[in-house]
Amino acid sequence: MGRHHTSETTSPSPADQLASELQSLKSGSGLTYARLSERTHYAKSSWERWVNGKQFPPRDAVQSIASVCGGDAERLLELWRLADSRRITFVPLGAPAPATTAPVAGPADGGPLGEADSACRHRREAALLLRVALVSLALGAGGVLAAAGRRPFRREA
C-alpha cells in the first residue's frame, strides 16, 4: 500500500522559521544556554523556550543572540517582524478597537527601530495580565466564600 502524496506543501510559519534560525545560530556558536545567558541579560530557561519555539522571543533577545553568536541581525529582525505581525493579539472586552494605521517603518524600511512600540506593547500586555489576575482573584475569593456558605459583607443581626 503506497503513501498518499499531495502536491501541496505546507511551509513553516514565520515563528517556526525564526525558532529554527535561532536554533541554528545557537548550535553554530557552540554556546550552551548558560553561556548564552551569561553573555546576554536573559535567563537560560528563557533562551531554551525561545530557541525551541515554545515561546515567542522579544525583539531585543533576537538582536542579542545575533550579536553574541555572530548572526545576520537585520535578517533575523525582519523575520521577527514578520512573525510578530502574524501573532494573535487579544483585546480585553470594553477596550477601544485597535487603530487601523499604517505600520511603523522598521530598520529595513529606513525607519526607526520601533523600540517605543515594543515597550508600549509590553505595557499593554502587563496591564492585561494585571486585569486577568485581579478578576481571577475576585472570582476565587467569591468562590471560597460561596463554598463556605457565607455571603460577602453580610451583617450579623
mmCIF file with all atom_site columns, C-alpha atoms in Angstrom:
data_model
loop_
_atom_site.group_PDB
_atom_site.id
_atom_site.type_symbol
_atom_site.label_atom_id
_atom_site.label_alt_id
_atom_site.label_comp_id
_atom_site.label_asym_id
_atom_site.label_entity_id
_atom_site.label_seq_id
_atom_site.pdbx_PDB_ins_code
_atom_site.Cartn_x
_atom_site.Cartn_y
_atom_site.Cartn_z
_atom_site.occupancy
_atom_site.B_iso_or_equiv
_atom_site.pdbx_formal_charge
_atom_site.auth_seq_id
_atom_site.auth_comp_id
_atom_site.auth_asym_id
_atom_site.auth_atom_id
_atom_site.pdbx_PDB_model_num
ATOM 1   C CA . MET A 1 1   ? 0.000   0.000  0.000  1.00 0.00 ? 1   MET A CA 1
ATOM 2   C CA . GLY A 1 2   ? 1.582   3.281  -1.086 1.00 0.00 ? 2   GLY A CA 1
ATOM 3   C CA . ARG A 1 3   ? 1.630   6.587  0.702  1.00 0.00 ? 3   ARG A CA 1
ATOM 4   C CA . HIS A 1 4   ? -0.757  9.293  -0.329 1.00 0.00 ? 4   HIS A CA 1
ATOM 5   C CA . HIS A 1 5   ? 1.153   12.322 -1.587 1.00 0.00 ? 5   HIS A CA 1
ATOM 6   C CA . THR A 1 6   ? -0.322  15.723 -2.178 1.00 0.00 ? 6   THR A CA 1
ATOM 7   C CA . SER A 1 7   ? 1.136   18.320 -4.448 1.00 0.00 ? 7   SER A CA 1
ATOM 8   C CA . GLU A 1 8   ? 0.514   20.920 -1.795 1.00 0.00 ? 8   GLU A CA 1
ATOM 9   C CA . THR A 1 9   ? 3.372   21.534 0.616  1.00 0.00 ? 9   THR A CA 1
ATOM 10  C CA . THR A 1 10  ? 2.984   23.476 3.781  1.00 0.00 ? 10  THR A CA 1
ATOM 11  C CA . SER A 1 11  ? 5.766   25.801 4.725  1.00 0.00 ? 11  SER A CA 1
ATOM 12  C CA . PRO A 1 12  ? 6.598   26.510 8.343  1.00 0.00 ? 12  PRO A CA 1
ATOM 13  C CA . SER A 1 13  ? 5.130   29.611 9.939  1.00 0.00 ? 13  SER A CA 1
ATOM 14  C CA . PRO A 1 14  ? 7.384   32.664 10.326 1.00 0.00 ? 14  PRO A CA 1
ATOM 15  C CA . ALA A 1 15  ? 7.529   31.970 14.093 1.00 0.00 ? 15  ALA A CA 1
ATOM 16  C CA . ASP A 1 16  ? 8.708   28.396 13.391 1.00 0.00 ? 16  ASP A CA 1
ATOM 17  C CA . GLN A 1 17  ? 11.250  29.714 10.887 1.00 0.00 ? 17  GLN A CA 1
ATOM 18  C CA . LEU A 1 18  ? 12.519  32.188 13.480 1.00 0.00 ? 18  LEU A CA 1
ATOM 19  C CA . ALA A 1 19  ? 12.892  29.442 16.100 1.00 0.00 ? 19  ALA A CA 1
ATOM 20  C CA . SER A 1 20  ? 14.763  27.309 13.563 1.00 0.00 ? 20  SER A CA 1
ATOM 21  C CA . GLU A 1 21  ? 17.102  30.192 12.744 1.00 0.00 ? 21  GLU A CA 1
ATOM 22  C CA . LEU A 1 22  ? 17.742  30.816 16.448 1.00 0.00 ? 22  LEU A CA 1
ATOM 23  C CA . GLN A 1 23  ? 18.463  27.105 16.963 1.00 0.00 ? 23  GLN A CA 1
ATOM 24  C CA . SER A 1 24  ? 20.913  27.075 14.041 1.00 0.00 ? 24  SER A CA 1
ATOM 25  C CA . LEU A 1 25  ? 22.630  30.205 15.304 1.00 0.00 ? 25  LEU A CA 1
ATOM 26  C CA . LYS A 1 26  ? 22.965  28.823 18.839 1.00 0.00 ? 26  LYS A CA 1
ATOM 27  C CA . SER A 1 27  ? 24.193  25.434 17.620 1.00 0.00 ? 27  SER A CA 1
ATOM 28  C CA . GLY A 1 28  ? 26.676  27.010 15.247 1.00 0.00 ? 28  GLY A CA 1
ATOM 29  C CA . SER A 1 29  ? 28.098  29.173 18.017 1.00 0.00 ? 29  SER A CA 1
ATOM 30  C CA . GLY A 1 30  ? 28.756  26.197 20.297 1.00 0.00 ? 30  GLY A CA 1
ATOM 31  C CA . LEU A 1 31  ? 27.323  28.125 23.252 1.00 0.00 ? 31  LEU A CA 1
ATOM 32  C CA . THR A 1 32  ? 25.238  26.426 25.908 1.00 0.00 ? 32  THR A CA 1
ATOM 33  C CA . TYR A 1 33  ? 22.088  28.103 27.207 1.00 0.00 ? 33  TYR A CA 1
ATOM 34  C CA . ALA A 1 34  ? 24.027  29.004 30.356 1.00 0.00 ? 34  ALA A CA 1
ATOM 35  C CA . ARG A 1 35  ? 26.809  30.704 28.332 1.00 0.00 ? 35  ARG A CA 1
ATOM 36  C CA . LEU A 1 36  ? 24.233  32.466 26.175 1.00 0.00 ? 36  LEU A CA 1
ATOM 37  C CA . SER A 1 37  ? 22.548  33.693 29.353 1.00 0.00 ? 37  SER A CA 1
ATOM 38  C CA . GLU A 1 38  ? 25.859  34.970 30.733 1.00 0.00 ? 38  GLU A CA 1
ATOM 39  C CA . ARG A 1 39  ? 26.501  36.980 27.576 1.00 0.00 ? 39  ARG A CA 1
ATOM 40  C CA . THR A 1 40  ? 23.003  38.496 27.424 1.00 0.00 ? 40  THR A CA 1
ATOM 41  C CA . HIS A 1 41  ? 20.607  39.749 30.063 1.00 0.00 ? 41  HIS A CA 1
ATOM 42  C CA . TYR A 1 42  ? 18.144  36.877 29.572 1.00 0.00 ? 42  TYR A CA 1
ATOM 43  C CA . ALA A 1 43  ? 17.788  33.698 31.636 1.00 0.00 ? 43  ALA A CA 1
ATOM 44  C CA . LYS A 1 44  ? 18.904  30.362 30.219 1.00 0.00 ? 44  LYS A CA 1
ATOM 45  C CA . SER A 1 45  ? 15.359  28.989 30.668 1.00 0.00 ? 45  SER A CA 1
ATOM 46  C CA . SER A 1 46  ? 14.047  31.843 28.502 1.00 0.00 ? 46  SER A CA 1
ATOM 47  C CA . TRP A 1 47  ? 16.611  31.061 25.819 1.00 0.00 ? 47  TRP A CA 1
ATOM 48  C CA . GLU A 1 48  ? 15.573  27.402 25.863 1.00 0.00 ? 48  GLU A CA 1
ATOM 49  C CA . ARG A 1 49  ? 11.902  28.345 25.330 1.00 0.00 ? 49  ARG A CA 1
ATOM 50  C CA . TRP A 1 50  ? 12.682  30.817 22.533 1.00 0.00 ? 50  TRP A CA 1
ATOM 51  C CA . VAL A 1 51  ? 15.216  28.684 20.667 1.00 0.00 ? 51  VAL A CA 1
ATOM 52  C CA . ASN A 1 52  ? 12.960  25.617 20.796 1.00 0.00 ? 52  ASN A CA 1
ATOM 53  C CA . GLY A 1 53  ? 9.906   27.578 19.636 1.00 0.00 ? 53  GLY A CA 1
ATOM 54  C CA . LYS A 1 54  ? 7.946   27.084 22.866 1.00 0.00 ? 54  LYS A CA 1
ATOM 55  C CA . GLN A 1 55  ? 7.522   30.840 23.321 1.00 0.00 ? 55  GLN A CA 1
ATOM 56  C CA . PHE A 1 56  ? 7.870   33.842 21.020 1.00 0.00 ? 56  PHE A CA 1
ATOM 57  C CA . PRO A 1 57  ? 11.033  35.829 21.843 1.00 0.00 ? 57  PRO A CA 1
ATOM 58  C CA . PRO A 1 58  ? 11.187  39.560 22.447 1.00 0.00 ? 58  PRO A CA 1
ATOM 59  C CA . ARG A 1 59  ? 12.760  41.627 19.677 1.00 0.00 ? 59  ARG A CA 1
ATOM 60  C CA . ASP A 1 60  ? 15.722  42.605 21.868 1.00 0.00 ? 60  ASP A CA 1
ATOM 61  C CA . ALA A 1 61  ? 16.517  38.933 22.568 1.00 0.00 ? 61  ALA A CA 1
ATOM 62  C CA . VAL A 1 62  ? 16.695  38.220 18.825 1.00 0.00 ? 62  VAL A CA 1
ATOM 63  C CA . GLN A 1 63  ? 19.026  41.168 18.414 1.00 0.00 ? 63  GLN A CA 1
ATOM 64  C CA . SER A 1 64  ? 21.123  39.950 21.363 1.00 0.00 ? 64  SER A CA 1
ATOM 65  C CA . ILE A 1 65  ? 21.584  36.401 20.060 1.00 0.00 ? 65  ILE A CA 1
ATOM 66  C CA . ALA A 1 66  ? 22.535  37.752 16.633 1.00 0.00 ? 66  ALA A CA 1
ATOM 67  C CA . SER A 1 67  ? 25.148  39.969 18.238 1.00 0.00 ? 67  SER A CA 1
ATOM 68  C CA . VAL A 1 68  ? 26.550  37.306 20.590 1.00 0.00 ? 68  VAL A CA 1
ATOM 69  C CA . CYS A 1 69  ? 26.558  34.474 18.047 1.00 0.00 ? 69  CYS A CA 1
ATOM 70  C CA . GLY A 1 70  ? 27.597  36.492 15.002 1.00 0.00 ? 70  GLY A CA 1
ATOM 71  C CA . GLY A 1 71  ? 24.337  36.164 13.081 1.00 0.00 ? 71  GLY A CA 1
ATOM 72  C CA . ASP A 1 72  ? 22.749  38.457 10.497 1.00 0.00 ? 72  ASP A CA 1
ATOM 73  C CA . ALA A 1 73  ? 20.774  40.739 12.818 1.00 0.00 ? 73  ALA A CA 1
ATOM 74  C CA . GLU A 1 74  ? 18.940  42.517 10.005 1.00 0.00 ? 74  GLU A CA 1
ATOM 75  C CA . ARG A 1 75  ? 17.655  39.260 8.503  1.00 0.00 ? 75  ARG A CA 1
ATOM 76  C CA . LEU A 1 76  ? 16.655  37.846 11.904 1.00 0.00 ? 76  LEU A CA 1
ATOM 77  C CA . LEU A 1 77  ? 14.855  41.052 12.882 1.00 0.00 ? 77  LEU A CA 1
ATOM 78  C CA . GLU A 1 78  ? 12.974  41.095 9.582  1.00 0.00 ? 78  GLU A CA 1
ATOM 79  C CA . LEU A 1 79  ? 11.866  37.507 10.238 1.00 0.00 ? 79  LEU A CA 1
ATOM 80  C CA . TRP A 1 80  ? 10.908  38.515 13.797 1.00 0.00 ? 80  TRP A CA 1
ATOM 81  C CA . ARG A 1 81  ? 8.791   41.422 12.452 1.00 0.00 ? 81  ARG A CA 1
ATOM 82  C CA . LEU A 1 82  ? 7.017   39.118 10.029 1.00 0.00 ? 82  LEU A CA 1
ATOM 83  C CA . ALA A 1 83  ? 6.333   36.529 12.737 1.00 0.00 ? 83  ALA A CA 1
ATOM 84  C CA . ASP A 1 84  ? 5.230   39.208 15.210 1.00 0.00 ? 84  ASP A CA 1
ATOM 85  C CA . SER A 1 85  ? 2.800   40.707 12.700 1.00 0.00 ? 85  SER A CA 1
ATOM 86  C CA . ARG A 1 86  ? 1.066   37.329 12.350 1.00 0.00 ? 86  ARG A CA 1
ATOM 87  C CA . ARG A 1 87  ? 0.670   36.732 16.072 1.00 0.00 ? 87  ARG A CA 1
ATOM 88  C CA . ILE A 1 88  ? -2.814  36.925 17.561 1.00 0.00 ? 88  ILE A CA 1
ATOM 89  C CA . THR A 1 89  ? -3.391  39.891 19.832 1.00 0.00 ? 89  THR A CA 1
ATOM 90  C CA . PHE A 1 90  ? -6.118  39.634 22.448 1.00 0.00 ? 90  PHE A CA 1
ATOM 91  C CA . VAL A 1 91  ? -8.048  42.814 23.198 1.00 0.00 ? 91  VAL A CA 1
ATOM 92  C CA . PRO A 1 92  ? -9.901  42.916 26.521 1.00 0.00 ? 92  PRO A CA 1
ATOM 93  C CA . LEU A 1 93  ? -13.658 43.443 26.455 1.00 0.00 ? 93  LEU A CA 1
ATOM 94  C CA . GLY A 1 94  ? -14.551 47.099 26.600 1.00 0.00 ? 94  GLY A CA 1
ATOM 95  C CA . ALA A 1 95  ? -11.163 48.214 25.308 1.00 0.00 ? 95  ALA A CA 1
ATOM 96  C CA . PRO A 1 96  ? -11.121 50.539 22.313 1.00 0.00 ? 96  PRO A CA 1
ATOM 97  C CA . ALA A 1 97  ? -10.610 48.865 18.958 1.00 0.00 ? 97  ALA A CA 1
ATOM 98  C CA . PRO A 1 98  ? -7.028  48.888 17.689 1.00 0.00 ? 98  PRO A CA 1
ATOM 99  C CA . ALA A 1 99  ? -6.223  51.787 15.401 1.00 0.00 ? 99  ALA A CA 1
ATOM 100 C CA . THR A 1 100 ? -6.036  50.978 11.725 1.00 0.00 ? 100 THR A CA 1
ATOM 101 C CA . THR A 1 101 ? -2.943  52.957 10.861 1.00 0.00 ? 101 THR A CA 1
ATOM 102 C CA . ALA A 1 102 ? -0.066  52.098 8.616  1.00 0.00 ? 102 ALA A CA 1
ATOM 103 C CA . PRO A 1 103 ? 2.687   50.027 10.252 1.00 0.00 ? 103 PRO A CA 1
ATOM 104 C CA . VAL A 1 104 ? 5.684   51.837 11.689 1.00 0.00 ? 104 VAL A CA 1
ATOM 105 C CA . ALA A 1 105 ? 8.717   51.672 9.440  1.00 0.00 ? 105 ALA A CA 1
ATOM 106 C CA . GLY A 1 106 ? 11.483  49.422 10.713 1.00 0.00 ? 106 GLY A CA 1
ATOM 107 C CA . PRO A 1 107 ? 15.218  49.369 10.047 1.00 0.00 ? 107 PRO A CA 1
ATOM 108 C CA . ALA A 1 108 ? 14.748  47.562 6.725  1.00 0.00 ? 108 ALA A CA 1
ATOM 109 C CA . ASP A 1 109 ? 12.388  50.375 5.646  1.00 0.00 ? 109 ASP A CA 1
ATOM 110 C CA . GLY A 1 110 ? 14.835  53.049 6.714  1.00 0.00 ? 110 GLY A CA 1
ATOM 111 C CA . GLY A 1 111 ? 12.702  53.991 9.727  1.00 0.00 ? 111 GLY A CA 1
ATOM 112 C CA . PRO A 1 112 ? 13.235  53.834 13.474 1.00 0.00 ? 112 PRO A CA 1
ATOM 113 C CA . LEU A 1 113 ? 13.737  50.558 15.292 1.00 0.00 ? 113 LEU A CA 1
ATOM 114 C CA . GLY A 1 114 ? 10.266  50.661 16.811 1.00 0.00 ? 114 GLY A CA 1
ATOM 115 C CA . GLU A 1 115 ? 11.534  50.123 20.357 1.00 0.00 ? 115 GLU A CA 1
ATOM 116 C CA . ALA A 1 116 ? 8.916   52.540 21.681 1.00 0.00 ? 116 ALA A CA 1
ATOM 117 C CA . ASP A 1 117 ? 6.227   50.388 20.066 1.00 0.00 ? 117 ASP A CA 1
ATOM 118 C CA . SER A 1 118 ? 7.721   47.311 21.704 1.00 0.00 ? 118 SER A CA 1
ATOM 119 C CA . ALA A 1 119 ? 7.773   48.998 25.114 1.00 0.00 ? 119 ALA A CA 1
ATOM 120 C CA . CYS A 1 120 ? 4.195   50.180 24.634 1.00 0.00 ? 120 CYS A CA 1
ATOM 121 C CA . ARG A 1 121 ? 3.117   46.659 23.675 1.00 0.00 ? 121 ARG A CA 1
ATOM 122 C CA . HIS A 1 122 ? 4.816   45.269 26.789 1.00 0.00 ? 122 HIS A CA 1
ATOM 123 C CA . ARG A 1 123 ? 2.985   47.786 28.997 1.00 0.00 ? 123 ARG A CA 1
ATOM 124 C CA . ARG A 1 124 ? -0.361  46.847 27.397 1.00 0.00 ? 124 ARG A CA 1
ATOM 125 C CA . GLU A 1 125 ? 0.366   43.151 27.908 1.00 0.00 ? 125 GLU A CA 1
ATOM 126 C CA . ALA A 1 126 ? 1.345   43.768 31.535 1.00 0.00 ? 126 ALA A CA 1
ATOM 127 C CA . ALA A 1 127 ? -1.861  45.774 32.116 1.00 0.00 ? 127 ALA A CA 1
ATOM 128 C CA . LEU A 1 128 ? -3.912  42.972 30.581 1.00 0.00 ? 128 LEU A CA 1
ATOM 129 C CA . LEU A 1 129 ? -2.212  40.369 32.770 1.00 0.00 ? 129 LEU A CA 1
ATOM 130 C CA . LEU A 1 130 ? -2.849  42.516 35.836 1.00 0.00 ? 130 LEU A CA 1
ATOM 131 C CA . ARG A 1 131 ? -6.555  42.751 34.950 1.00 0.00 ? 131 ARG A CA 1
ATOM 132 C CA . VAL A 1 132 ? -6.784  38.997 34.441 1.00 0.00 ? 132 VAL A CA 1
ATOM 133 C CA . ALA A 1 133 ? -5.046  38.399 37.779 1.00 0.00 ? 133 ALA A CA 1
ATOM 134 C CA . LEU A 1 134 ? -7.405  40.771 39.610 1.00 0.00 ? 134 LEU A CA 1
ATOM 135 C CA . VAL A 1 135 ? -10.505 39.215 38.063 1.00 0.00 ? 135 VAL A CA 1
ATOM 136 C CA . SER A 1 136 ? -9.180  35.741 38.918 1.00 0.00 ? 136 SER A CA 1
ATOM 137 C CA . LEU A 1 137 ? -8.511  36.828 42.485 1.00 0.00 ? 137 LEU A CA 1
ATOM 138 C CA . ALA A 1 138 ? -12.012 38.282 42.847 1.00 0.00 ? 138 ALA A CA 1
ATOM 139 C CA . LEU A 1 139 ? -13.632 35.175 41.396 1.00 0.00 ? 139 LEU A CA 1
ATOM 140 C CA . GLY A 1 140 ? -11.523 32.946 43.614 1.00 0.00 ? 140 GLY A CA 1
ATOM 141 C CA . ALA A 1 141 ? -12.450 34.903 46.738 1.00 0.00 ? 141 ALA A CA 1
ATOM 142 C CA . GLY A 1 142 ? -16.128 34.744 45.774 1.00 0.00 ? 142 GLY A CA 1
ATOM 143 C CA . GLY A 1 143 ? -15.814 31.004 45.227 1.00 0.00 ? 143 GLY A CA 1
ATOM 144 C CA . VAL A 1 144 ? -14.224 30.472 48.636 1.00 0.00 ? 144 VAL A CA 1
ATOM 145 C CA . LEU A 1 145 ? -16.973 32.469 50.319 1.00 0.00 ? 145 LEU A CA 1
ATOM 146 C CA . ALA A 1 146 ? -19.673 30.592 48.404 1.00 0.00 ? 146 ALA A CA 1
ATOM 147 C CA . ALA A 1 147 ? -18.126 27.237 49.304 1.00 0.00 ? 147 ALA A CA 1
ATOM 148 C CA . ALA A 1 148 ? -18.103 28.239 52.951 1.00 0.00 ? 148 ALA A CA 1
ATOM 149 C CA . GLY A 1 149 ? -21.790 29.118 52.699 1.00 0.00 ? 149 GLY A CA 1
ATOM 150 C CA . ARG A 1 150 ? -21.190 32.752 53.521 1.00 0.00 ? 150 ARG A CA 1
ATOM 151 C CA . ARG A 1 151 ? -22.184 35.854 51.692 1.00 0.00 ? 151 ARG A CA 1
ATOM 152 C CA . PRO A 1 152 ? -19.677 38.663 51.495 1.00 0.00 ? 152 PRO A CA 1
ATOM 153 C CA . PHE A 1 153 ? -20.288 41.713 53.671 1.00 0.00 ? 153 PHE A CA 1
ATOM 154 C CA . ARG A 1 154 ? -23.277 40.199 55.465 1.00 0.00 ? 154 ARG A CA 1
ATOM 155 C CA . ARG A 1 155 ? -24.021 41.878 58.763 1.00 0.00 ? 155 ARG A CA 1
ATOM 156 C CA . GLU A 1 156 ? -24.968 39.753 61.706 1.00 0.00 ? 156 GLU A CA 1
ATOM 157 C CA . ALA A 1 157 ? -28.142 40.982 63.456 1.00 0.00 ? 157 ALA A CA 1
#
